[in-house]
Short mmCIF file of C-alpha atoms and ligand atoms in Angstrom, two decimals:
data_model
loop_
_atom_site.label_atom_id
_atom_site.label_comp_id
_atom_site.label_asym_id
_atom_site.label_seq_id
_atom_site.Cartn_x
_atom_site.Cartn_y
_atom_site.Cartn_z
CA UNK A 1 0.00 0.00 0.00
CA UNK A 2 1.10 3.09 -0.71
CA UNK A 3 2.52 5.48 2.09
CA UNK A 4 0.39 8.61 2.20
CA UNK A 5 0.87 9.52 5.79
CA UNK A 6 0.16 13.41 5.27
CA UNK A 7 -0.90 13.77 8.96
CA UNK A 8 2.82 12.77 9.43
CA UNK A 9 4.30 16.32 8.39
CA UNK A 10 2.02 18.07 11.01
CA UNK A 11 2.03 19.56 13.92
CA UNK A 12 0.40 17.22 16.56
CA UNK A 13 -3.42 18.88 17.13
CA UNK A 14 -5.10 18.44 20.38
CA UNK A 15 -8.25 16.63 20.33
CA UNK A 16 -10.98 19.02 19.55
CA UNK A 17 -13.09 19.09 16.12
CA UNK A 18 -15.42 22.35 15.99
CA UNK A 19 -18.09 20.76 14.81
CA UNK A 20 -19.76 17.80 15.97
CA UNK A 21 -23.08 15.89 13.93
CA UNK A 22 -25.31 13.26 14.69
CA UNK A 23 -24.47 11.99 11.31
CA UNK A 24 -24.30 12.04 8.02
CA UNK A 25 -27.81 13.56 7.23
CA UNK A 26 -26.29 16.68 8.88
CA UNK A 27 -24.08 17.20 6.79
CA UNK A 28 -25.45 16.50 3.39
CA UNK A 29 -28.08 19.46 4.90
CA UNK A 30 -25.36 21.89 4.31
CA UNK A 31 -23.92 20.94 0.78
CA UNK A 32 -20.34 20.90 1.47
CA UNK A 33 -18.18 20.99 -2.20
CA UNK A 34 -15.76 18.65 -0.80
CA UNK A 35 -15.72 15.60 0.99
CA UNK A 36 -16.38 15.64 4.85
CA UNK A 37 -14.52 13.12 6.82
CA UNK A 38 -16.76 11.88 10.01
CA UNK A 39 -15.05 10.52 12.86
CA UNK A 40 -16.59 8.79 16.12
CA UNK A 41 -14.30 8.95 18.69
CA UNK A 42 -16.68 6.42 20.87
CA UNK A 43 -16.21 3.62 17.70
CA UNK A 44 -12.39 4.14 18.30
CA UNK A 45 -12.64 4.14 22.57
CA UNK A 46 -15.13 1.70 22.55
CA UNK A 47 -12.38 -0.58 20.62
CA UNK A 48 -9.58 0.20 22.72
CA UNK A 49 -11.58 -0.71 25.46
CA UNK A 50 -12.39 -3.77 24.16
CA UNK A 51 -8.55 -4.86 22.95
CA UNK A 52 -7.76 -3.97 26.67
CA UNK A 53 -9.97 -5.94 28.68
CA UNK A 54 -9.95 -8.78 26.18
CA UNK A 55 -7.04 -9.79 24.74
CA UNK A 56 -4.75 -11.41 26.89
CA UNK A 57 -1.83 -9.66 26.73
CA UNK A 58 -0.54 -6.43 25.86
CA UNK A 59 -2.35 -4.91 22.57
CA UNK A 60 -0.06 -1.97 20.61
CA UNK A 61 -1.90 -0.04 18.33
CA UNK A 62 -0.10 -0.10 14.84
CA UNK A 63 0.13 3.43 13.88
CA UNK A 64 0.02 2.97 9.83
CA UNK A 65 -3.78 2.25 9.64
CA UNK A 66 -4.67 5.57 10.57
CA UNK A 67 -1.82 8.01 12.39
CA UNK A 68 -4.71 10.75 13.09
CA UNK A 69 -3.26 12.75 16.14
CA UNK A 70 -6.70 13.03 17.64
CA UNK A 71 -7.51 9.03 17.07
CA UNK A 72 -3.90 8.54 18.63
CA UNK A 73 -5.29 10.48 21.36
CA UNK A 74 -8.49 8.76 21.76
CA UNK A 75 -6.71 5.02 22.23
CA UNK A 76 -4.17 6.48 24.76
CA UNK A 77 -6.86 8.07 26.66
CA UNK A 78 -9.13 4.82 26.67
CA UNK A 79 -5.98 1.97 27.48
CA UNK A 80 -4.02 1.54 24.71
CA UNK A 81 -0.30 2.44 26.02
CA UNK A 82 2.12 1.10 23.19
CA UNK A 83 2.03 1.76 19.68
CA UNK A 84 3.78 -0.11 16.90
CA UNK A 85 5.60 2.11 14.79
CA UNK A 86 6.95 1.48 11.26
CA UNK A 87 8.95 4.57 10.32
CA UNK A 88 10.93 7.28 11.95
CA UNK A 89 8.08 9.85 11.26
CA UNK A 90 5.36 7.76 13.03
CA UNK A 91 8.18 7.46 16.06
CA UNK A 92 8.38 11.29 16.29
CA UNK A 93 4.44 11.46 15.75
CA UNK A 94 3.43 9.24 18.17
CA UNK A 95 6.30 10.89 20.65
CA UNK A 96 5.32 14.63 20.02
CA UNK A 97 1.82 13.41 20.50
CA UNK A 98 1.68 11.41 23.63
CA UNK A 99 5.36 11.79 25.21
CA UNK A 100 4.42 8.99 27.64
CA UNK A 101 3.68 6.44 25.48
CA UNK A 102 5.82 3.27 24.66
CA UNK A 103 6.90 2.65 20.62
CA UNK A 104 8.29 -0.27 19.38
CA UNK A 105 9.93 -0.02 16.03
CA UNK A 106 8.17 -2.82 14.36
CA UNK A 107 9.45 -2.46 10.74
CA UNK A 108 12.51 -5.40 10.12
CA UNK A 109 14.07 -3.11 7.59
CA UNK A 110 15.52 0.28 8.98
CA UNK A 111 17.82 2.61 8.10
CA UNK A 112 20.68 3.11 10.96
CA UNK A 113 19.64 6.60 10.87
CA UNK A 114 15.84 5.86 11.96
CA UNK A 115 17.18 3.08 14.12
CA UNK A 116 19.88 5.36 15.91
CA UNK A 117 17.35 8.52 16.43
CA UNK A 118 14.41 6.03 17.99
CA UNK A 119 16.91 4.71 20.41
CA UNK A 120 18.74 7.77 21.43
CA UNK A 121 16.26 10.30 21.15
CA UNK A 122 13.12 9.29 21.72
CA UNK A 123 13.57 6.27 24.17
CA UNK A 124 12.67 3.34 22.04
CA UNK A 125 14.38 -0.17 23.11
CA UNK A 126 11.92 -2.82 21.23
CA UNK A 127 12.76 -3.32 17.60
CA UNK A 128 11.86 -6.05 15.04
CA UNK A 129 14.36 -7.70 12.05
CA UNK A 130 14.20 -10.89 10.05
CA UNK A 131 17.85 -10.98 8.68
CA UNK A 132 21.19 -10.78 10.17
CA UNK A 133 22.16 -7.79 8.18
CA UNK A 134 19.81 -5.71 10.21
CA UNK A 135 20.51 -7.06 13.64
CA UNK A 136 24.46 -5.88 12.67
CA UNK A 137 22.74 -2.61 11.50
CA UNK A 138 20.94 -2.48 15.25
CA UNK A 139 24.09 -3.07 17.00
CA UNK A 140 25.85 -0.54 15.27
CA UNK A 141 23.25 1.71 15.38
CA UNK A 142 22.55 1.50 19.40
CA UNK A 143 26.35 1.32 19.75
CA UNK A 144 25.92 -2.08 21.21
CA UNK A 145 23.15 -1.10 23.56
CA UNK A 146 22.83 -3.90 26.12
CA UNK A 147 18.67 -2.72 26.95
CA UNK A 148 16.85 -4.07 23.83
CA UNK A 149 14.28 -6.34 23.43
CA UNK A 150 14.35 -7.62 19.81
CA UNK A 151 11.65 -9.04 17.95
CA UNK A 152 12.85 -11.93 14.90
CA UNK A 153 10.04 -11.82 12.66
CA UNK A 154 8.98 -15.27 11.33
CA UNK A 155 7.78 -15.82 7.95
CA UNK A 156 3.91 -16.95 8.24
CA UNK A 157 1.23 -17.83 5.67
CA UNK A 158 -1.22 -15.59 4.85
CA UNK A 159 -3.49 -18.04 3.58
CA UNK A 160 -6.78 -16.45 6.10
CA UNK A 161 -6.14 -12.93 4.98
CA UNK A 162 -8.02 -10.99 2.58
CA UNK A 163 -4.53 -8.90 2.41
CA UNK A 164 -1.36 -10.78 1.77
CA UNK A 165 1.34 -10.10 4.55
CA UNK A 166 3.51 -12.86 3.63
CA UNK A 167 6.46 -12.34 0.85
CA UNK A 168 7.63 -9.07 2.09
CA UNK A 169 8.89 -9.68 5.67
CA UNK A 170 10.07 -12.24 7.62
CA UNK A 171 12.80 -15.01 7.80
CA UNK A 172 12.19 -18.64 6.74
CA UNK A 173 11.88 -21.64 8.53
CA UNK A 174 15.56 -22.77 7.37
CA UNK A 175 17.38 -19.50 8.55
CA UNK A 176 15.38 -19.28 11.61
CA UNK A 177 17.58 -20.87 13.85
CA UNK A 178 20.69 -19.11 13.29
CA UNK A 179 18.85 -15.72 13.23
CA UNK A 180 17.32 -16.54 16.85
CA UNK A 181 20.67 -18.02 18.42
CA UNK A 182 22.70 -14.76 17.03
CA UNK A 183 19.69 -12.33 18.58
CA UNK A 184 19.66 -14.17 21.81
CA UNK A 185 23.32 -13.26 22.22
CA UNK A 186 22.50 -9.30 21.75
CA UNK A 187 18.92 -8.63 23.35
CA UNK A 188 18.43 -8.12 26.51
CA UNK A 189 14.78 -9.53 25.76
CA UNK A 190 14.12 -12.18 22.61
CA UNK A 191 10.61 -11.64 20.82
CA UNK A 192 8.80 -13.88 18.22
CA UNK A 193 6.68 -11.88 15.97
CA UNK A 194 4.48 -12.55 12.84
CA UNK A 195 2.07 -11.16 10.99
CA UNK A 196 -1.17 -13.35 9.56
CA UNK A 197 -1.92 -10.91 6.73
CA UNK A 198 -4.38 -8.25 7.32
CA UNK A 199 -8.33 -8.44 7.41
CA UNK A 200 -7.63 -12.42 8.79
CA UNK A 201 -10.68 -14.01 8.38
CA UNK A 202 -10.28 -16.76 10.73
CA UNK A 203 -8.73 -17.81 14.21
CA UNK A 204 -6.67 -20.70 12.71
CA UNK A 205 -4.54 -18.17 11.00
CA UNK A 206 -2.76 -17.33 14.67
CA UNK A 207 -2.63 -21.15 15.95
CA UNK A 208 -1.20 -22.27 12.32
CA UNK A 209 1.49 -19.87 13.45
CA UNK A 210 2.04 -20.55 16.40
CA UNK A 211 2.99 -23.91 15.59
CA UNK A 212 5.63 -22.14 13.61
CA UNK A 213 6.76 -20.61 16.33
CA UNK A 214 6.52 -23.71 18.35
CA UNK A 215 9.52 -25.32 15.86
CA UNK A 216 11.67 -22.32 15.47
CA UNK A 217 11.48 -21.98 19.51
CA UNK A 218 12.47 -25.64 19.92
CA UNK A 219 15.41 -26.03 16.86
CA UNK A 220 16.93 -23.05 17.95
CA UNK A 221 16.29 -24.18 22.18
CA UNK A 222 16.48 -20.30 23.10
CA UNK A 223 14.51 -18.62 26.04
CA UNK A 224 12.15 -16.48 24.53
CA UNK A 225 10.46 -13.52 26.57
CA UNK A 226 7.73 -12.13 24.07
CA UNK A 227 5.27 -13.77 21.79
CA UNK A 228 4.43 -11.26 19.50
CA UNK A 229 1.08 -12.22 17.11
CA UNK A 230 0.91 -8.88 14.91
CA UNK A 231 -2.10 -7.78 13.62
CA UNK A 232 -4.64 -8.63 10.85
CA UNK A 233 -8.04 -8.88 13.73
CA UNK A 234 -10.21 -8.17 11.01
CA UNK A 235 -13.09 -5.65 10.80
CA UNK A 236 -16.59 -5.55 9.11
CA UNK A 237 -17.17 -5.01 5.19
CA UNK A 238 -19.62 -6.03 3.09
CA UNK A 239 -19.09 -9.60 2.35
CA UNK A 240 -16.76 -10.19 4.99
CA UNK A 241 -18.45 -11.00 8.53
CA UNK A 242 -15.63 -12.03 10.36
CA UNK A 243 -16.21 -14.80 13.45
CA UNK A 244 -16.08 -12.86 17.00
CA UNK A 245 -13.02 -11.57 18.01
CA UNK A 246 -12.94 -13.38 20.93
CA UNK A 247 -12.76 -16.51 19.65
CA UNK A 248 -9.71 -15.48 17.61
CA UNK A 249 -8.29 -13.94 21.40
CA UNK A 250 -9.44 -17.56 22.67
CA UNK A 251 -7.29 -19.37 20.09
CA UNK A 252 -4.27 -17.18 20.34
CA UNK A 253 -4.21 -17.58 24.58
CA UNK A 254 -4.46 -21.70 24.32
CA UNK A 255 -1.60 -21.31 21.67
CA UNK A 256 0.25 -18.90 23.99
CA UNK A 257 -0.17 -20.73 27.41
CA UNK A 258 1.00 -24.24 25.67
CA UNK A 259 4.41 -22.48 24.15
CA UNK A 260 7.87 -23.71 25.60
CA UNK A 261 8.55 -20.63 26.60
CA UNK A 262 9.54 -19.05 30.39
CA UNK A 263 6.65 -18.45 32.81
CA UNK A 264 7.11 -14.40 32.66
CA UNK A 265 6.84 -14.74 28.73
CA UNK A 266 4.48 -11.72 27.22
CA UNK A 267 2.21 -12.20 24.82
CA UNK A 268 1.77 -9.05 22.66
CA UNK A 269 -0.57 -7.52 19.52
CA UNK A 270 -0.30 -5.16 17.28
CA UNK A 271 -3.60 -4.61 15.78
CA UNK A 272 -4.45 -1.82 13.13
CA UNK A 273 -7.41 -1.99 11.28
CA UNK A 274 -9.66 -3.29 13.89
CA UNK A 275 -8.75 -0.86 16.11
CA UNK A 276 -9.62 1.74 14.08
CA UNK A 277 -11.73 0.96 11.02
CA UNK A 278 -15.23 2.21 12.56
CA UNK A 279 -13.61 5.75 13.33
CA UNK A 280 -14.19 7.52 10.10
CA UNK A 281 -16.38 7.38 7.23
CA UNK A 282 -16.64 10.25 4.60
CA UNK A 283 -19.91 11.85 3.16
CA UNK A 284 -19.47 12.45 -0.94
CA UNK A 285 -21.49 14.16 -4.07
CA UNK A 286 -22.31 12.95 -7.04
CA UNK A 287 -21.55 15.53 -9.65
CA UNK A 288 -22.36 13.14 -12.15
CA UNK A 289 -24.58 10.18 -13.31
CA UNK A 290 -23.77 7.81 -16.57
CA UNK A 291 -25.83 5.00 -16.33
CA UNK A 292 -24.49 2.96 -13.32
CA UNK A 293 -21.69 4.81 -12.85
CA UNK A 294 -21.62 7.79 -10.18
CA UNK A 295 -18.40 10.45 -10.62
CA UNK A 296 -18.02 11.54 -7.02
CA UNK A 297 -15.57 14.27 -5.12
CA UNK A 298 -13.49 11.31 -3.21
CA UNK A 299 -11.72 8.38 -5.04
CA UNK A 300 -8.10 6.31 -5.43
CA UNK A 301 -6.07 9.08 -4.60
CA UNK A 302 -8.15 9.99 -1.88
CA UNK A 303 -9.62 7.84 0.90
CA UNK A 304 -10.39 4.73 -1.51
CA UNK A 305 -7.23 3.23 -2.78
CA UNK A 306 -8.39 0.07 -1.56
CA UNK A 307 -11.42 0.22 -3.07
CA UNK A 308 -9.62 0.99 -6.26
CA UNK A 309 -6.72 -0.84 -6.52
CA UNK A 310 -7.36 -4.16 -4.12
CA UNK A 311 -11.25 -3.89 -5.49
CA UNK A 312 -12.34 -3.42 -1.58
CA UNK A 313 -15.66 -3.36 -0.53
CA UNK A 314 -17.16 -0.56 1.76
CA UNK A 315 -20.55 0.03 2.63
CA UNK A 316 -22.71 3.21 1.43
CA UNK A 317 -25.77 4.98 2.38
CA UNK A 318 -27.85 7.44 0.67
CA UNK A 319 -27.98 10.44 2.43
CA UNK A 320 -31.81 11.73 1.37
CA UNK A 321 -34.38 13.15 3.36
CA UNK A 322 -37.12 11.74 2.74
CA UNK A 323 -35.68 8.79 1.98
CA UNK A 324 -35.56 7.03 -1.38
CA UNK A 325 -37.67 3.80 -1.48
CA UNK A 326 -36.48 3.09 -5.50
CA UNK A 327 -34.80 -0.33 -5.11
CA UNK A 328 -31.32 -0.41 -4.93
CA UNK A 329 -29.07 -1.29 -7.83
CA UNK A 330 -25.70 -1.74 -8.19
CA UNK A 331 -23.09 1.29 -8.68
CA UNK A 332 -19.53 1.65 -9.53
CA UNK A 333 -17.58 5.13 -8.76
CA UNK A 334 -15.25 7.40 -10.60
CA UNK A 335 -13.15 9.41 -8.13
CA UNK A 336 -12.36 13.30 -9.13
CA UNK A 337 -9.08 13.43 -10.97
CA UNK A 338 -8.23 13.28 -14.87
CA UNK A 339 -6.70 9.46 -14.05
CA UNK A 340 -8.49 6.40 -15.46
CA UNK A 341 -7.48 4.21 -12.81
CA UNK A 342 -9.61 6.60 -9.76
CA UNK A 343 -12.31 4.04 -10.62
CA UNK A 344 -13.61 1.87 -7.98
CA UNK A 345 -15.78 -0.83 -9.12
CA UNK A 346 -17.48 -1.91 -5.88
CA UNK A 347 -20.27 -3.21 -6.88
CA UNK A 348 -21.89 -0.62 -4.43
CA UNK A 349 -25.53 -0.93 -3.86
CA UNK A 350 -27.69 2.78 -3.85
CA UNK A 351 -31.48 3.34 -4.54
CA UNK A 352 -31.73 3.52 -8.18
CA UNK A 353 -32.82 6.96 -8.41
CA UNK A 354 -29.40 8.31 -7.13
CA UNK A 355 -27.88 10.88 -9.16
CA UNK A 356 -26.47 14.32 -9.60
CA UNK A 357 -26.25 16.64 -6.42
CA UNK A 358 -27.21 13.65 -3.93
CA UNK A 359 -25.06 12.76 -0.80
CA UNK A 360 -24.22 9.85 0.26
CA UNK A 361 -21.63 8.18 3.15
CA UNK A 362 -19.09 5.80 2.60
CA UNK A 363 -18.56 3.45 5.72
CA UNK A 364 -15.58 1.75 7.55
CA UNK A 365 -12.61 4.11 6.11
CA UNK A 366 -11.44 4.69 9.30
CA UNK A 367 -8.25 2.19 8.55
CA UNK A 368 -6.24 2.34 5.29
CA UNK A 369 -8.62 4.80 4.28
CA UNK A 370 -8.42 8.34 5.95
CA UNK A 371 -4.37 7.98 6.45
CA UNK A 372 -4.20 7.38 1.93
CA UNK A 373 -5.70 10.60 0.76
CA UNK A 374 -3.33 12.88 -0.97
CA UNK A 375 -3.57 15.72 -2.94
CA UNK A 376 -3.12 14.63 -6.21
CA UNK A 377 -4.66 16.76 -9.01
CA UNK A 378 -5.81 19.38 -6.46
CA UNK A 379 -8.37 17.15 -4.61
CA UNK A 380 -7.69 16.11 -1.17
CA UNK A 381 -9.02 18.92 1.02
CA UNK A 382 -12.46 18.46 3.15
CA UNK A 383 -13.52 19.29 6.77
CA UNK A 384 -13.49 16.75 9.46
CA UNK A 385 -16.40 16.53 11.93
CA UNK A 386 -17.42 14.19 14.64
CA UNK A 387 -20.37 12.40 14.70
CA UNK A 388 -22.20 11.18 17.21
CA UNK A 389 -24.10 8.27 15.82
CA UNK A 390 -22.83 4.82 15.44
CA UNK A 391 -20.42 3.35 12.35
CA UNK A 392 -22.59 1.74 9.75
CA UNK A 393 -20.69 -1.75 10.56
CA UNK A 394 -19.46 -2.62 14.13
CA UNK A 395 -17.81 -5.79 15.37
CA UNK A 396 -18.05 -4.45 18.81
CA UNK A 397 -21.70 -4.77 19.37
CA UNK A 398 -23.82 -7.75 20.23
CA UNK A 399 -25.96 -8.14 17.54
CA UNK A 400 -24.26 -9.42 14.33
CA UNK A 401 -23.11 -6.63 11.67
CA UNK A 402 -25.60 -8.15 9.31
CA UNK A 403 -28.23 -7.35 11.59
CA UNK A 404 -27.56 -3.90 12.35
CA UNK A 405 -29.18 -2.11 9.78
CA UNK A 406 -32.66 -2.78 7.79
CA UNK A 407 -32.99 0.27 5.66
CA UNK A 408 -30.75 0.64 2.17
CA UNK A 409 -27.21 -0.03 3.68
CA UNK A 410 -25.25 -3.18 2.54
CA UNK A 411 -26.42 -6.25 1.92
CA UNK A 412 -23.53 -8.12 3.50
C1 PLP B 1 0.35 -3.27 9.03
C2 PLP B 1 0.93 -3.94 10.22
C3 PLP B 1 0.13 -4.17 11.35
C4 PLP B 1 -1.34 -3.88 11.41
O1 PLP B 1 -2.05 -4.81 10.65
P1 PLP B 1 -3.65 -4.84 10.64
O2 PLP B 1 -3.97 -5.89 9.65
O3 PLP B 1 -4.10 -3.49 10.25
O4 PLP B 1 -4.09 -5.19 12.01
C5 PLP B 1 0.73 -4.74 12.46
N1 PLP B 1 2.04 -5.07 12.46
C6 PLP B 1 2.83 -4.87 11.39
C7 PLP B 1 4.26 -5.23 11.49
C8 PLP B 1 2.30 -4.31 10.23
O5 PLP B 1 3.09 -4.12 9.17
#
């Protein structure tokens, strides 16, 4: 995915939004030109909470799905205490933004500048690597630091995710050994890590790996102090109801507690997306109809790359007063620039009679989403606002996310 952090270049802002809506209704009453990003702090808090209570070991929030100062804010404030970093500019970020808060440097391939600044600036002592090039790079970096914990990320399938994780990172089952032994003799604290893939449909993603870890702890017969599991907890989407996340927390503590590791051992997370995917949606116009295509005012280079380019599915509702009761019918959307590929072919389901100069809200862009938008072609700007009513999917609340809504939402 492509790396359009532009909260990253910005002062840190405190928490405060002027303007706060029930929802999206509100907003399509005043006509904005642009897009108008919602955000519901209580989605966010109410997942924190959730990760905090229930998961059975230390959650870290992984700052690339959405590096919004004010979400930031909203996770520290409700729990979350560590955040899993991937770059030097998320360090300083999260730093400037909540100067109490723990980072680990989660990314296995630094530059000794980023490495040398996160440990000698701003404090950071946990850092991930999957070769032996970049544990030489971490010693040199540190200057031999003697405080680290250090994280060898394992090479896992991603076989459960709707988002491949798996040929990037992360060293093989061969090289595993050596790669363990050599980082036992530096850190101060030995980590496992992994990462499923992201959007992991199902629990047996985690205990597949964790057999993995099983045989790279026993070949290599280290002591290892941290399980780390990654992220991928998935979130809801049209089409994709995942099970409940406890049973995936279930599967990963039986995995955990039956590990030949020490007694004291942590068991650590780093989820994104589900941490954060209900937190912001974004209300656009159609400013024109051909057919079933809608040309709208947000698109790939704004907060739906993933609907563009990975042909992800997010759920939309009219915003009409009274409503529409035409049947729905199935839409695809051209974003606002010149570029042929700002075409996201959903299909997404609106009443038939949508066209020029209606509103309507995109759902669930709260990770991957909100932290893409650039300002390609001059689009890009649009107001943010909080709104007080709930996301139009939750995995948080009791009733299943298929159930949630009756009226002309998403079919899932
Ligand atoms: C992207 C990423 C995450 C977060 O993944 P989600 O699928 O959003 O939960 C966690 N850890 C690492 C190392 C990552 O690269």
């Amino acid at each position: 995915m492509a790396k359009h952090h532009s909260a990253l270049g910005l002062a840190p802002r405190s928490t405060a939004f002027a303007t706060v809506v029930g929802g999206g209704i509100d907003i399509a009453d005043q006509r904005p030109v642009d897009p108008v990003t919602l955000v519901r702090p209580h989605a966010a808090a109410r997942a924190a909470r959730f990760f905090v209570e229930k998961f059975p070991g230390r959650p870290m929030y992984a700052v690339k799905a959405n590096p919004s100062p004010d979400l930031l804010q909203v996770l520290w404030d409700n729990g979350i205490t560590h955040y899993d970093t991937a770059s030097i500019a998320e360090v300083r970020l999260v730093k400037a933004t909540l100067p109490e808060a723990t980072c680990c440097f989660m990314h296995p391939v630094k530059s000794e500048e980023a490495i040398a600044e996160a440990y000698f600036t701003h404090g950071v002592r946990t850092f991930s690597l999957d070769s032996l090039e970049e544990l030489d790079k971490i010693v040199r970096a540190t200057q031999g630091a003697t405080d680290l914990t250090l994280c060898v990320r394992l090479r896992v399938s991603s076989e459960f995710a709707k988002l491949s994780l798996g040929s990037k990172f992360g060293v093989g089952q061969a090289e595993a050994k050596e790669l363990l032994m050599a980082t036992r003799q530096v850190a101060d604290a030995l980590g496992i890590c992994f990462h499923v893939g992201s959007q992991t449909m199902s629990p047996d993603a985690y205990a597949n790996a964790m057999e993995r870890v099983r045989a790279a702890i026993v070949d290599a017969a280290v002591t290892v102090d941290v399980i780390d599991v990654g992220g991928g907890f998935p979130s809801a989407y049209p089409g994709m109801t995942p099970p409940p996340l406890e049973r995936f927390f279930e599967t990963i503590h039986r995995a955990f507690e039956s590990l030949p590791i020490s007694y004291s051992a942590e068991l650590w997370a780093e989820p994104g997306r589900s941490l954060c995917a209900e937190y912001s949606s974004v209300v656009v116009r159609v400013e024109r109809r051909r057919g079933s295509e809608l040309y709208i005012n947000d698109g790939a280079y704004g907060t739906l790359f993933d609907a563009a380019h990975i042909g992800w599915k997010y759920p939309v509702q009219l915003l009409r007063e009274p409503e529409s009761d035409a049947r729905d019918m199935d839409f695809s959307f051209w974003g606002p620039t010149c570029d042929d590929l700002d075409y996201m072919k959903g299909p997404f389901p609106l009443p038939a009679d949508t066209n020029t100069g209606d509103y309507f809200e995109i759902g669930m862009l709260g990770a991957y989403g909100a932290a893409m938008r650039t300002a390609f072609n001059g689009f890009g700007s649009g107001e943010t606002v909080v709104a007080s009513d709930e996301p139009m999917l939750s995995v948080y609340r009791d009733v299943a996310p298929d159930e949630q809504r009756s009226t002309n939402v998403v079919k899932l």
